[in-house]
C-alpha cells in the first residue's frame, strides 16, 4: 500500500506561500537586472565599447550576464552609488547655501542705492536708472553675471 503523495498545492496555505515566493524572486530579479543596467550606463570608468559589451551580454544572456557582472564588478557598485549620492547631496547643499545667503531682495538693493545717492557717489539720474534695473529684476547680481557676456550690449 502506498500513501498518496501530496503536493504543495494540495494545501492552500503552502500554495499561497509558494506563489508569493516566486513573485518575490521574479520582482527581485528585475530589480537586480535594472540596477546592473543602470550601473553600466552610469559608470564613468567604463569605455563606450565596454558598456556596449556588458549591455549586450546582460540582454542576450540575462541570468549569466547579470551574475557575471555582479561577480566581476559588483564590489564597487555600492561605492559608485554612494559617490553619486554624495555628489548630488553636495550640489543640493551648495544650492541651498547659495540661495539662502547670496540672494538679496530688491528692498535691500534699493536701500543701498539710496545710501549711495545720499553720500553723493551717484547722481539722481544714475539712481533712477539703477532703481529701474532693480525693480525690473536686473539688479547688480544679474548685471555681474551678464557683464562677461559682452560689453557691446550696453
Tab-separated table of C-alpha atoms in Angstrom:
chain	number	residue	atom	x	y	z
A	1	UNK	CA	0.000	0.000	0.000
A	2	UNK	CA	1.370	3.311	-0.944
A	3	UNK	CA	0.299	6.506	0.678
A	4	UNK	CA	-0.959	9.257	-1.614
A	5	UNK	CA	1.602	11.911	-2.430
A	6	UNK	CA	0.507	15.437	-1.661
A	7	UNK	CA	1.890	18.422	-3.452
A	8	UNK	CA	2.164	21.901	-2.041
A	9	UNK	CA	-0.948	22.904	-3.948
A	10	UNK	CA	-2.964	20.373	-2.023
A	11	UNK	CA	-2.556	22.713	0.951
A	12	UNK	CA	-3.849	26.211	0.112
A	13	UNK	CA	-1.542	27.989	2.582
A	14	UNK	CA	1.574	26.330	1.166
A	15	UNK	CA	0.397	27.124	-2.366
A	16	UNK	CA	-0.042	30.776	-1.478
A	17	UNK	CA	3.393	30.841	0.160
A	18	UNK	CA	4.980	29.222	-2.920
A	19	UNK	CA	3.272	31.713	-5.255
A	20	UNK	CA	4.349	34.677	-3.129
A	21	UNK	CA	7.923	33.379	-3.042
A	22	UNK	CA	8.025	33.026	-6.828
A	23	UNK	CA	6.582	36.513	-7.339
A	24	UNK	CA	9.086	37.960	-4.853
A	25	UNK	CA	12.040	36.266	-6.596
A	26	UNK	CA	10.758	37.366	-10.004
A	27	UNK	CA	10.494	41.002	-8.862
A	28	UNK	CA	13.925	40.852	-7.203
A	29	UNK	CA	15.384	39.509	-10.442
A	30	UNK	CA	14.068	42.512	-12.380
A	31	UNK	CA	15.293	44.921	-9.703
A	32	UNK	CA	18.767	43.392	-9.956
A	33	UNK	CA	18.678	43.442	-13.756
A	34	UNK	CA	17.689	47.121	-13.889
A	35	UNK	CA	20.214	48.029	-11.218
A	36	UNK	CA	23.001	46.361	-13.188
A	37	UNK	CA	21.933	48.077	-16.426
A	38	UNK	CA	21.758	51.427	-14.627
A	39	UNK	CA	25.209	50.856	-13.146
A	40	UNK	CA	26.585	50.033	-16.588
A	41	UNK	CA	25.337	53.321	-18.027
A	42	UNK	CA	26.367	55.465	-15.050
A	43	UNK	CA	29.881	54.098	-14.617
A	44	UNK	CA	32.315	56.706	-15.918
A	45	UNK	CA	35.214	54.264	-15.656
A	46	UNK	CA	33.889	52.085	-18.461
A	47	UNK	CA	34.524	52.978	-22.074
A	48	UNK	CA	31.716	53.014	-24.591
A	49	UNK	CA	32.749	49.648	-26.002
A	50	UNK	CA	32.856	48.053	-22.564
A	51	UNK	CA	29.417	49.454	-21.754
A	52	UNK	CA	28.049	48.068	-25.004
A	53	UNK	CA	29.660	44.678	-24.347
A	54	UNK	CA	28.238	44.384	-20.839
A	55	UNK	CA	24.832	45.541	-22.042
A	56	UNK	CA	24.732	43.013	-24.888
A	57	UNK	CA	25.896	40.285	-22.501
A	58	UNK	CA	23.167	41.194	-19.990
A	59	UNK	CA	20.454	41.336	-22.648
A	60	UNK	CA	21.337	38.238	-24.667
A	61	UNK	CA	22.166	36.018	-21.686
A	62	UNK	CA	20.428	37.837	-18.828
A	63	UNK	CA	20.980	35.389	-15.972
A	64	UNK	CA	24.586	34.662	-16.841
A	65	UNK	CA	25.323	38.294	-17.792
A	66	UNK	CA	23.922	39.761	-14.591
A	67	UNK	CA	25.599	37.204	-12.353
A	68	UNK	CA	28.967	37.621	-14.086
A	69	UNK	CA	28.630	41.414	-13.821
A	70	UNK	CA	27.813	41.196	-10.126
A	71	UNK	CA	30.784	38.898	-9.540
A	72	UNK	CA	33.211	40.943	-11.652
A	73	UNK	CA	32.122	44.494	-10.842
A	74	UNK	CA	29.603	44.172	-8.020
A	75	UNK	CA	32.042	45.064	-5.280
A	76	UNK	CA	32.195	48.675	-6.445
A	77	UNK	CA	28.515	49.094	-7.373
A	78	UNK	CA	27.660	50.338	-3.890
A	79	UNK	CA	30.708	52.596	-3.800
A	80	UNK	CA	29.746	54.198	-7.112
A	81	UNK	CA	26.171	54.688	-5.914
A	82	UNK	CA	27.233	56.335	-2.642
A	83	UNK	CA	29.681	58.568	-4.525
A	84	UNK	CA	26.886	59.731	-6.830
A	85	UNK	CA	24.558	60.268	-3.856
A	86	UNK	CA	27.184	62.332	-2.021
A	87	UNK	CA	27.835	64.448	-5.115
A	88	UNK	CA	24.113	65.099	-5.545
A	89	UNK	CA	23.780	65.984	-1.860
A	90	UNK	CA	26.752	68.369	-2.034
A	91	UNK	CA	25.273	70.069	-5.101
A	92	UNK	CA	21.946	70.418	-3.325
A	93	UNK	CA	23.592	71.789	-0.163
A	94	UNK	CA	25.610	74.283	-2.212
A	95	UNK	CA	22.443	75.426	-3.955
A	96	UNK	CA	20.648	75.848	-0.638
A	97	UNK	CA	23.564	77.808	0.838
A	98	UNK	CA	23.734	80.000	-2.259
A	99	UNK	CA	20.042	80.794	-2.316
A	100	UNK	CA	19.783	81.244	1.450
A	101	UNK	CA	22.730	83.594	1.877
A	102	UNK	CA	23.508	85.009	-1.554
A	103	UNK	CA	20.125	86.327	-2.520
A	104	UNK	CA	19.416	89.913	-1.637
A	105	UNK	CA	15.964	91.344	-2.009
A	106	UNK	CA	15.121	94.360	-4.123
A	107	UNK	CA	14.324	96.271	-0.914
A	108	UNK	CA	17.919	95.785	0.266
A	109	UNK	CA	19.227	96.857	-3.147
A	110	UNK	CA	17.089	99.999	-3.111
A	111	UNK	CA	18.238	100.850	0.423
A	112	UNK	CA	21.876	100.516	-0.661
A	113	UNK	CA	21.258	102.664	-3.737
A	114	UNK	CA	19.611	105.314	-1.581
A	115	UNK	CA	22.603	105.364	0.764
A	116	UNK	CA	24.986	105.709	-2.173
A	117	UNK	CA	22.912	108.596	-3.577
A	118	UNK	CA	22.788	110.286	-0.156
A	119	UNK	CA	26.587	110.139	0.066
A	120	UNK	CA	26.756	111.848	-3.324
A	121	UNK	CA	28.521	108.981	-5.088
A	122	UNK	CA	25.838	108.818	-7.790
A	123	UNK	CA	23.544	111.390	-9.332
A	124	UNK	CA	19.760	111.353	-9.214
A	125	UNK	CA	19.661	110.206	-12.847
A	126	UNK	CA	22.003	107.276	-12.115
A	127	UNK	CA	19.909	106.418	-9.059
A	128	UNK	CA	16.722	106.404	-11.176
A	129	UNK	CA	18.268	104.102	-13.816
A	130	UNK	CA	19.658	101.737	-11.160
A	131	UNK	CA	16.294	101.710	-9.383
A	132	UNK	CA	14.571	100.754	-12.641
A	133	UNK	CA	17.058	97.919	-13.114
A	134	UNK	CA	16.470	96.628	-9.592
A	135	UNK	CA	12.702	96.804	-9.901
A	136	UNK	CA	12.744	95.118	-13.317
A	137	UNK	CA	14.713	92.192	-11.844
A	138	UNK	CA	18.062	93.050	-13.422
A	139	UNK	CA	19.848	94.199	-10.300
A	140	UNK	CA	23.592	94.266	-9.600
A	141	UNK	CA	23.854	90.484	-9.115
A	142	UNK	CA	22.347	89.823	-12.535
A	143	UNK	CA	24.482	92.507	-14.186
A	144	UNK	CA	27.662	90.908	-12.794
A	145	UNK	CA	26.711	87.578	-14.344
A	146	UNK	CA	25.890	89.110	-17.738
A	147	UNK	CA	28.804	91.574	-17.754
A	148	UNK	CA	31.211	88.979	-19.139
A	149	UNK	CA	28.895	88.028	-21.997
A	150	UNK	CA	29.564	91.154	-23.978
A	151	UNK	CA	30.161	94.800	-23.399
A	152	UNK	CA	28.613	95.680	-26.771
A	153	UNK	CA	25.147	95.099	-25.327
A	154	UNK	CA	25.412	98.325	-23.282
